[in-house]
Short mmCIF file of C-alpha atoms in Angstrom, two decimals:
data_model
loop_
_atom_site.label_atom_id
_atom_site.label_comp_id
_atom_site.label_asym_id
_atom_site.label_seq_id
_atom_site.Cartn_x
_atom_site.Cartn_y
_atom_site.Cartn_z
CA MET A 1 160.64 60.36 28.93
CA THR A 2 158.11 60.08 26.08
CA LEU A 3 154.50 60.19 27.15
CA ARG A 4 151.97 58.15 25.22
CA ALA A 5 148.75 60.07 24.63
CA ARG A 6 145.47 58.60 25.84
CA ALA A 7 141.84 59.37 25.12
CA ASP A 8 139.64 60.16 28.10
CA SER A 9 136.41 59.81 26.15
CA PHE A 10 135.39 58.86 22.66
CA VAL A 11 132.58 57.24 20.68
CA GLY A 12 133.34 53.62 19.94
CA ILE A 13 132.01 50.23 18.99
CA PRO A 14 130.75 48.26 21.99
CA LEU A 15 133.03 45.46 23.11
CA ASP A 16 131.60 42.01 23.65
CA GLY A 17 130.68 42.73 27.28
CA TRP A 18 132.64 39.74 28.54
CA THR A 19 134.04 39.99 32.06
CA GLY A 20 136.39 37.32 33.28
CA THR A 21 139.90 35.93 33.38
CA SER A 22 141.84 34.43 30.49
CA ARG A 23 144.98 32.33 30.73
CA HIS A 24 148.19 32.73 28.72
CA TRP A 25 151.37 30.64 28.45
CA PRO A 26 154.44 32.50 27.21
CA VAL A 27 157.14 30.25 25.79
CA ALA A 28 159.63 32.27 27.82
CA GLY A 29 158.51 32.77 31.41
CA GLU A 30 155.74 31.65 33.73
CA SER A 31 152.06 31.52 32.87
CA LEU A 32 149.89 34.62 33.20
CA THR A 33 146.24 35.38 33.77
CA VAL A 34 144.59 38.49 32.34
CA GLU A 35 141.50 39.97 33.94
CA SER A 36 139.11 41.81 31.65
CA LEU A 37 137.25 44.56 33.50
CA PRO A 38 134.85 46.67 31.37
CA ARG A 39 134.98 50.38 32.17
CA ASP A 40 132.06 51.17 29.88
CA ALA A 41 130.50 49.73 26.73
CA HIS A 42 133.49 50.68 24.60
CA THR A 43 136.50 50.34 26.91
CA ALA A 44 137.97 47.58 29.07
CA ARG A 45 140.83 47.50 31.55
CA LEU A 46 143.14 44.51 31.13
CA ARG A 47 145.18 43.47 34.15
CA ALA A 48 147.88 40.81 33.78
CA MET A 49 148.81 38.84 36.89
CA ARG A 50 151.40 36.26 37.81
CA ASN A 51 151.12 34.45 41.12
CA ALA A 52 148.40 36.91 42.24
CA ALA A 53 150.69 39.91 41.64
CA THR A 54 149.81 42.49 39.00
CA VAL A 55 152.60 42.67 36.40
CA ALA A 56 150.93 44.74 33.66
CA GLU A 57 147.86 46.86 32.93
CA ALA A 58 146.38 48.23 29.74
CA GLU A 59 143.23 49.85 28.36
CA LEU A 60 141.49 48.46 25.30
CA ARG A 61 139.08 50.43 23.14
CA ARG A 62 137.38 50.08 19.78
CA PRO A 63 136.76 53.38 17.91
CA ALA A 64 133.55 53.78 15.92
CA GLY A 65 133.83 52.71 12.29
CA ALA A 66 137.25 51.14 12.81
CA ASP A 67 138.45 47.64 12.08
CA THR A 68 141.38 48.27 14.41
CA ALA A 69 141.24 48.14 18.20
CA ILE A 70 143.60 50.31 20.28
CA LEU A 71 145.60 48.93 23.18
CA ASP A 72 147.14 51.50 25.52
CA ILE A 73 149.66 49.69 27.73
CA LEU A 74 149.94 51.58 31.03
CA HIS A 75 152.79 49.50 32.42
CA PRO A 76 155.33 48.10 31.79
CA ASP A 77 156.65 50.69 29.34
CA GLY A 78 157.82 48.15 26.74
CA ARG A 79 161.37 49.51 26.78
CA HIS A 80 163.06 46.18 27.56
CA PRO A 81 162.97 43.03 25.39
CA GLY A 82 162.35 40.97 28.52
CA GLU A 83 158.82 42.41 28.60
CA THR A 84 157.87 40.84 25.25
CA ALA A 85 156.10 37.85 26.83
CA ILE A 86 153.90 40.08 29.01
CA VAL A 87 153.05 42.33 26.06
CA ALA A 88 152.21 39.27 23.94
CA ALA A 89 149.77 38.05 26.61
CA LEU A 90 148.05 41.47 26.67
CA VAL A 91 147.83 41.44 22.87
CA GLU A 92 146.27 37.97 22.86
CA ALA A 93 143.75 39.06 25.50
CA ALA A 94 142.89 42.12 23.39
CA PHE A 95 142.31 40.00 20.28
CA GLN A 96 140.10 37.68 22.35
CA ARG A 97 138.00 40.64 23.48
CA CYS A 98 137.72 41.86 19.86
CA PRO A 99 137.47 38.61 17.87
CA ASP A 100 136.48 40.31 14.61
CA VAL A 101 139.28 42.90 14.33
CA PRO A 102 142.13 42.01 11.96
CA ARG A 103 144.68 44.26 13.63
CA LEU A 104 145.59 45.97 16.87
CA ARG A 105 147.24 49.35 17.36
CA VAL A 106 149.47 49.60 20.44
CA ALA A 107 149.64 53.28 21.35
CA GLY A 108 153.06 54.92 21.39
CA LEU A 109 155.15 51.75 21.33
CA GLY A 110 156.24 51.57 17.70
CA GLY A 111 159.83 50.35 17.65
CA ALA A 112 159.92 49.69 21.41
CA PRO A 113 162.20 46.73 22.28
CA ALA A 114 159.34 44.65 23.70
CA LEU A 115 157.32 45.17 20.50
CA LEU A 116 160.00 44.47 17.90
CA ALA A 117 159.12 40.77 17.75
CA LEU A 118 155.40 41.55 17.42
CA GLU A 119 154.76 44.58 15.24
CA SER A 120 154.36 44.52 11.51
CA PHE A 121 154.98 48.15 10.62
CA PRO A 122 155.28 51.21 12.86
CA ILE A 123 152.71 53.95 12.26
CA ALA A 124 153.89 57.51 12.78
CA PRO A 125 151.16 59.71 14.29
CA GLN A 126 150.59 63.11 12.72
CA SER A 127 149.16 66.16 14.46
CA GLY A 128 145.53 66.68 13.57
CA THR A 129 145.33 63.65 11.28
CA THR A 130 144.61 59.98 11.61
CA PRO A 131 147.63 57.77 10.93
CA GLY A 132 147.22 55.74 7.74
CA LEU A 133 147.34 52.00 7.42
CA CYS A 134 148.90 50.04 4.62
CA CYS A 135 146.81 47.07 3.55
CA ASP A 136 149.85 44.78 3.28
CA ALA A 137 151.81 45.24 6.46
CA LEU A 138 154.73 43.11 5.29
CA SER A 139 155.41 45.08 2.11
CA CYS A 140 154.20 48.52 3.07
CA ALA A 141 155.72 51.28 1.00
CA GLU A 142 153.71 54.28 2.12
CA PRO A 143 150.71 54.83 4.42
CA ALA A 144 147.17 55.00 3.15
CA SER A 145 145.75 58.48 2.99
CA THR A 146 142.04 58.51 2.25
CA SER A 147 139.58 59.40 4.98
CA ALA A 148 137.75 56.10 4.54
CA GLU A 149 140.95 54.11 5.04
CA SER A 150 141.87 56.25 8.02
CA ALA A 151 138.50 55.56 9.62
CA ARG A 152 138.96 51.82 9.17
CA ALA A 153 142.42 52.05 10.72
CA GLY A 154 141.14 53.72 13.90
CA GLU A 155 142.41 56.85 15.56
CA SER A 156 145.27 56.75 18.04
CA HIS A 157 144.73 60.25 19.49
CA SER A 158 148.49 60.73 19.55
CA GLU A 159 149.95 64.18 19.82
CA ALA A 160 152.62 65.74 17.62
CA GLY A 161 156.07 64.52 18.60
CA ALA A 162 154.77 61.40 20.32
CA ALA A 163 156.32 58.00 19.66
CA PRO A 164 154.75 56.07 16.76
CA ASP A 165 152.14 53.43 17.37
CA ALA A 166 152.89 49.75 16.80
CA LEU A 167 150.63 47.82 14.46
CA ILE A 168 150.05 44.13 15.16
CA GLU A 169 148.26 42.07 12.53
CA ARG A 170 146.14 39.21 13.91
CA ALA A 171 147.06 36.89 11.02
CA GLN A 172 150.75 37.36 11.77
CA PHE A 173 150.56 37.44 15.57
CA TYR A 174 149.09 33.93 15.80
CA GLN A 175 152.01 32.55 13.78
CA LEU A 176 154.63 33.82 16.23
CA PRO A 177 156.13 31.23 18.61
CA LEU A 178 155.83 33.49 21.66
CA LEU A 179 152.80 31.85 23.28
CA TRP A 180 151.03 28.47 23.19
CA LEU A 181 154.02 26.18 22.59
CA SER A 182 155.58 24.65 25.68
CA PRO A 183 159.19 25.66 26.46
CA GLY A 184 161.77 23.36 24.91
CA THR A 185 159.20 21.49 22.81
CA ARG A 186 161.64 21.13 19.94
CA ALA A 187 163.59 23.21 17.47
CA ALA A 188 163.32 23.08 13.69
CA TYR A 189 165.99 20.91 12.05
CA PRO A 190 168.21 22.18 9.24
CA LEU A 191 167.38 20.98 5.74
CA ILE A 192 169.45 17.79 5.68
CA ARG A 193 168.22 14.90 3.52
CA SER A 194 167.37 11.74 5.47
CA ARG A 195 168.22 8.18 4.57
CA VAL A 196 164.96 6.96 6.11
CA GLY A 197 161.81 6.95 4.00
CA PRO A 198 160.60 5.98 0.53
CA GLN A 199 163.58 5.99 -1.82
CA ASP A 200 161.66 7.85 -4.53
CA ARG A 201 160.81 10.74 -2.19
CA LEU A 202 163.35 10.85 0.63
CA PRO A 203 162.31 13.49 3.16
CA PRO A 204 164.44 15.87 5.22
CA LEU A 205 165.87 14.57 8.47
CA ARG A 206 163.02 14.84 10.97
CA PRO A 207 163.33 16.08 14.58
CA PRO A 208 162.99 13.57 17.43
CA GLN A 209 159.47 12.90 18.61
CA PRO A 210 158.48 15.40 21.30
CA ASN A 211 157.73 14.46 24.90
CA GLY A 212 155.44 15.96 27.51
CA MET A 213 153.26 19.04 27.10
CA LEU A 214 153.37 20.53 23.61
CA TYR A 215 150.72 23.24 23.32
CA ARG A 216 148.18 25.12 25.45
CA ARG A 217 145.68 27.79 24.51
CA TRP A 218 142.76 29.36 26.37
CA LEU A 219 139.46 29.20 24.44
CA PRO A 220 137.29 32.12 25.61
CA HIS A 221 134.18 30.95 23.74
CA LEU A 222 134.32 27.60 25.56
CA GLY A 223 135.77 28.84 28.85
CA THR A 224 138.41 26.11 28.87
CA THR A 225 142.08 25.43 28.18
CA LEU A 226 142.84 23.16 25.24
CA SER A 227 146.16 21.31 25.32
CA PHE A 228 148.21 18.64 23.58
CA ARG A 229 150.72 16.31 25.22
CA SER A 230 152.59 13.40 23.70
CA ILE A 231 151.02 10.01 24.25
CA ASP A 232 152.93 7.71 26.59
CA ARG A 233 152.01 4.05 26.17
CA ARG A 234 153.31 3.32 29.68
CA ARG A 235 150.54 5.45 31.22
CA ASP A 236 147.99 5.92 28.41
CA LEU A 237 147.51 2.38 27.08
CA ALA A 238 144.27 1.72 29.01
CA LEU A 239 142.79 5.02 27.83
CA PHE A 240 143.92 4.39 24.24
CA HIS A 241 142.51 0.83 24.33
CA GLY A 242 139.14 2.02 25.63
CA TRP A 243 138.80 4.70 22.97
CA MET A 244 139.83 2.48 20.07
CA ASN A 245 137.27 -0.15 21.06
CA GLN A 246 134.33 2.24 20.99
CA PRO A 247 132.13 1.26 18.00
CA ARG A 248 131.87 4.81 16.63
CA VAL A 249 135.70 5.09 16.74
CA SER A 250 136.56 1.61 15.44
CA TYR A 251 134.30 2.15 12.41
CA TYR A 252 136.84 4.66 11.07
CA TRP A 253 140.09 3.64 12.75
CA GLU A 254 139.69 -0.15 12.46
CA LEU A 255 141.79 -0.69 15.59
CA ALA A 256 139.35 -2.54 17.87
CA GLN A 257 142.09 -4.76 19.25
CA GLY A 258 143.37 -6.05 22.54
CA ALA A 259 145.72 -4.14 24.82
CA ALA A 260 148.78 -6.10 23.70
CA GLU A 261 148.14 -5.41 20.02
CA LEU A 262 147.56 -1.71 20.65
CA ASP A 263 150.71 -1.51 22.76
CA GLY A 264 152.55 -2.87 19.74
CA TYR A 265 150.86 -0.27 17.53
CA LEU A 266 152.15 2.53 19.75
CA ALA A 267 155.60 0.93 20.00
CA ASP A 268 155.86 0.85 16.20
CA GLN A 269 154.87 4.50 16.16
CA GLU A 270 157.69 5.38 18.57
CA ALA A 271 160.15 3.93 16.05
CA ASP A 272 158.70 5.84 13.10
CA PRO A 273 160.24 9.30 12.57
CA HIS A 274 157.45 10.46 10.27
CA LEU A 275 154.64 10.62 12.86
CA PHE A 276 153.79 10.83 16.55
CA GLY A 277 150.65 10.62 18.66
CA VAL A 278 149.25 13.09 21.19
CA ILE A 279 146.47 13.25 23.75
CA GLY A 280 144.24 16.31 23.50
CA SER A 281 142.64 17.62 26.69
CA PHE A 282 140.22 20.25 27.94
CA ASP A 283 141.36 21.59 31.32
CA ASP A 284 143.72 18.59 31.57
CA VAL A 285 140.86 16.08 31.12
CA PRO A 286 141.73 13.73 28.23
CA VAL A 287 139.29 14.15 25.34
CA GLY A 288 140.84 12.79 22.15
CA TYR A 289 143.75 11.19 20.38
CA PHE A 290 145.55 12.71 17.38
CA GLU A 291 148.35 11.55 15.09
CA PHE A 292 150.53 14.16 13.41
CA TYR A 293 152.57 13.10 10.39
CA TRP A 294 154.89 14.43 7.70
CA ALA A 295 152.97 14.02 4.46
CA LYS A 296 155.85 13.56 2.02
CA GLU A 297 156.87 10.10 3.30
CA ASP A 298 153.33 9.13 4.37
CA ARG A 299 151.00 6.94 2.32
CA LEU A 300 149.43 10.23 1.17
CA GLY A 301 152.68 11.47 -0.41
CA PRO A 302 152.40 9.71 -3.80
CA HIS A 303 148.89 11.10 -4.41
CA TYR A 304 149.90 14.75 -4.86
CA ASP A 305 152.96 16.98 -5.32
CA ALA A 306 154.18 16.84 -1.72
CA GLU A 307 156.54 19.45 -0.30
CA ASP A 308 159.24 18.67 2.27
CA PHE A 309 157.38 20.24 5.21
CA ASP A 310 153.75 19.41 4.44
CA ARG A 311 151.97 18.01 7.49
CA GLY A 312 148.86 15.93 8.02
CA TRP A 313 146.85 14.51 10.88
CA HIS A 314 144.20 12.03 12.01
CA GLY A 315 142.06 12.42 15.10
CA LEU A 316 139.28 11.01 17.25
CA ILE A 317 137.17 12.23 20.15
CA GLY A 318 137.15 9.41 22.67
CA ASN A 319 135.50 11.25 25.57
CA ALA A 320 131.81 11.29 24.60
CA ALA A 321 131.10 14.08 27.09
CA HIS A 322 132.92 16.45 24.74
CA LEU A 323 131.24 15.71 21.44
CA GLY A 324 129.43 18.44 19.51
CA ARG A 325 130.29 20.87 16.75
CA PRO A 326 131.74 23.80 18.78
CA LYS A 327 134.27 21.59 20.57
CA THR A 328 135.11 19.47 17.54
CA LEU A 329 135.73 22.56 15.44
CA ALA A 330 137.99 23.86 18.22
CA TRP A 331 140.14 20.73 17.78
CA PHE A 332 140.37 21.27 14.01
CA LYS A 333 141.59 24.81 14.58
CA ALA A 334 143.99 23.92 17.38
CA VAL A 335 145.59 21.00 15.53
CA THR A 336 146.16 23.18 12.48
CA HIS A 337 147.50 26.05 14.59
CA TYR A 338 149.92 23.77 16.43
CA LEU A 339 151.26 22.18 13.24
CA PHE A 340 151.95 25.57 11.66
CA LEU A 341 153.69 26.75 14.85
CA ASP A 342 155.72 23.55 15.18
CA GLU A 343 157.51 24.07 11.85
CA PRO A 344 157.61 27.59 10.37
CA ARG A 345 158.51 26.18 6.93
CA THR A 346 155.23 24.27 6.75
CA ARG A 347 153.03 25.96 4.14
CA ARG A 348 150.29 23.34 3.92
CA ILE A 349 148.39 20.96 6.19
CA MET A 350 146.98 18.07 4.18
CA GLY A 351 144.28 15.51 4.90
CA GLU A 352 142.59 12.49 3.35
CA PRO A 353 139.18 11.95 5.00
CA ARG A 354 136.66 9.60 3.45
CA ALA A 355 135.07 11.31 0.46
CA SER A 356 131.65 10.21 1.74
CA HIS A 357 132.16 11.65 5.24
CA ARG A 358 130.18 14.86 4.71
CA LYS A 359 130.33 15.97 8.34
CA MET A 360 134.12 15.71 8.38
CA LEU A 361 134.37 17.68 5.16
CA SER A 362 132.12 20.40 6.61
CA TYR A 363 134.51 20.76 9.56
CA CYS A 364 137.39 20.96 7.09
CA ALA A 365 135.66 23.79 5.21
CA ASP A 366 135.06 25.74 8.44
CA ALA A 367 138.77 25.45 9.32
CA ALA A 368 139.95 26.73 5.90
CA TYR A 369 140.68 23.32 4.36
CA GLU A 370 139.93 23.21 0.64
CA THR A 371 138.96 19.97 -1.12
CA LEU A 372 141.30 19.51 -4.08
CA LYS A 373 140.26 16.16 -5.52
CA GLU A 374 139.11 12.62 -4.76
CA PHE A 375 141.33 9.55 -5.09
CA ASP A 376 141.46 5.90 -4.06
CA PHE A 377 143.33 4.26 -1.22
CA PRO A 378 143.13 0.45 -1.00
CA HIS A 379 140.71 0.77 1.92
CA LYS A 380 138.65 3.87 1.03
CA ARG A 381 137.71 6.55 -1.45
CA ALA A 382 139.42 9.66 -0.05
CA ALA A 383 139.13 13.40 -0.48
CA LEU A 384 142.41 15.30 -0.64
CA VAL A 385 142.04 18.43 1.49
CA CYS A 386 144.57 21.22 1.93
CA CYS A 387 144.86 24.10 4.40
CA GLU A 388 147.29 26.82 3.32
CA ARG A 389 149.08 28.82 6.00
CA GLU A 390 148.16 32.27 4.70
CA ARG A 391 144.49 31.39 4.26
CA PHE A 392 144.21 29.76 7.69
CA PHE A 393 145.59 32.69 9.66
CA ARG A 394 143.67 35.22 7.59
CA ALA A 395 140.28 33.47 7.63
CA VAL A 396 140.06 31.40 10.83
CA PRO A 397 139.49 33.15 14.18
CA LEU A 398 141.54 31.69 17.02
#
């Protein structure tokens, strides 16, 4: 049996001091909660539980001068691929505790079966030296060697002959469909050209519209769970009608109509393969309505060089109790995260807010959307905004 070395004491960067319980939803398996229990200013014990039973424990620490936190998983041992979901929940909890670190080192589990779907590049520890870190984990040819780079990478305190550490990059971890998406949401379709859509830009065949719960993620800075579920006009029509008839909503959406007309609007949407609507909630309390669409066959498609898997969205906050910049920005981030998870071939999320809507454009900028140009729709002067996958996951904390 290989023993993973641990540090009994060290000088580190203080963690955020947060004590509490986070929630995690593996795609495979039941939901988990992770307790964060600070041991001192620099170390926290993470305890994962399912149905009140402890299923995993780990220690998290942040060495001084390092941009890498170290996660020492005490159990399980990561030697079975069935433990991947539990390890992923611990990794997410560690990133939540260290929101500014770009990567996480998992001590002694490089190449372990439960880590193979998570790690970017295994780091071999060397006796008396700090393992190096390649800046580009996807195309790493050889480890970095300077003392400054080693300090930024953090020190694993591994002994000679120990198993290598696993390196998990934040920007890559949050793209993996291991958490957040609901089981059986839908699978990506093969690239088969559809017969439905504008004849001058026929899109790929699109998957069926999803049903039920689509996405859930715990937001530690708000202390709440954000979720998306598909809208169901049989149960949500009254809610949808009330939101659309609010003056601040109807000013932008122009759908202040009766229940029968709005039922028809949703029915038409059900028959349109290029978009679908969802209800966004905080702790299962409905907060807003969002429409997700494929940009190529949308009205936006002719106004730029659209790719087959570009996405776009519209949204509104109907529950006035949840207005305010922190929560609204959380929706921008969550919508973008979900759309990138939903289709791994999507490289860009596009948008066309009013060019005069400065507040909306400021939210776009904070969520890594870049304004490319202005153009005219029949009903408005629009700004074309674009969020690229690589930039989003590198620049936006989740």
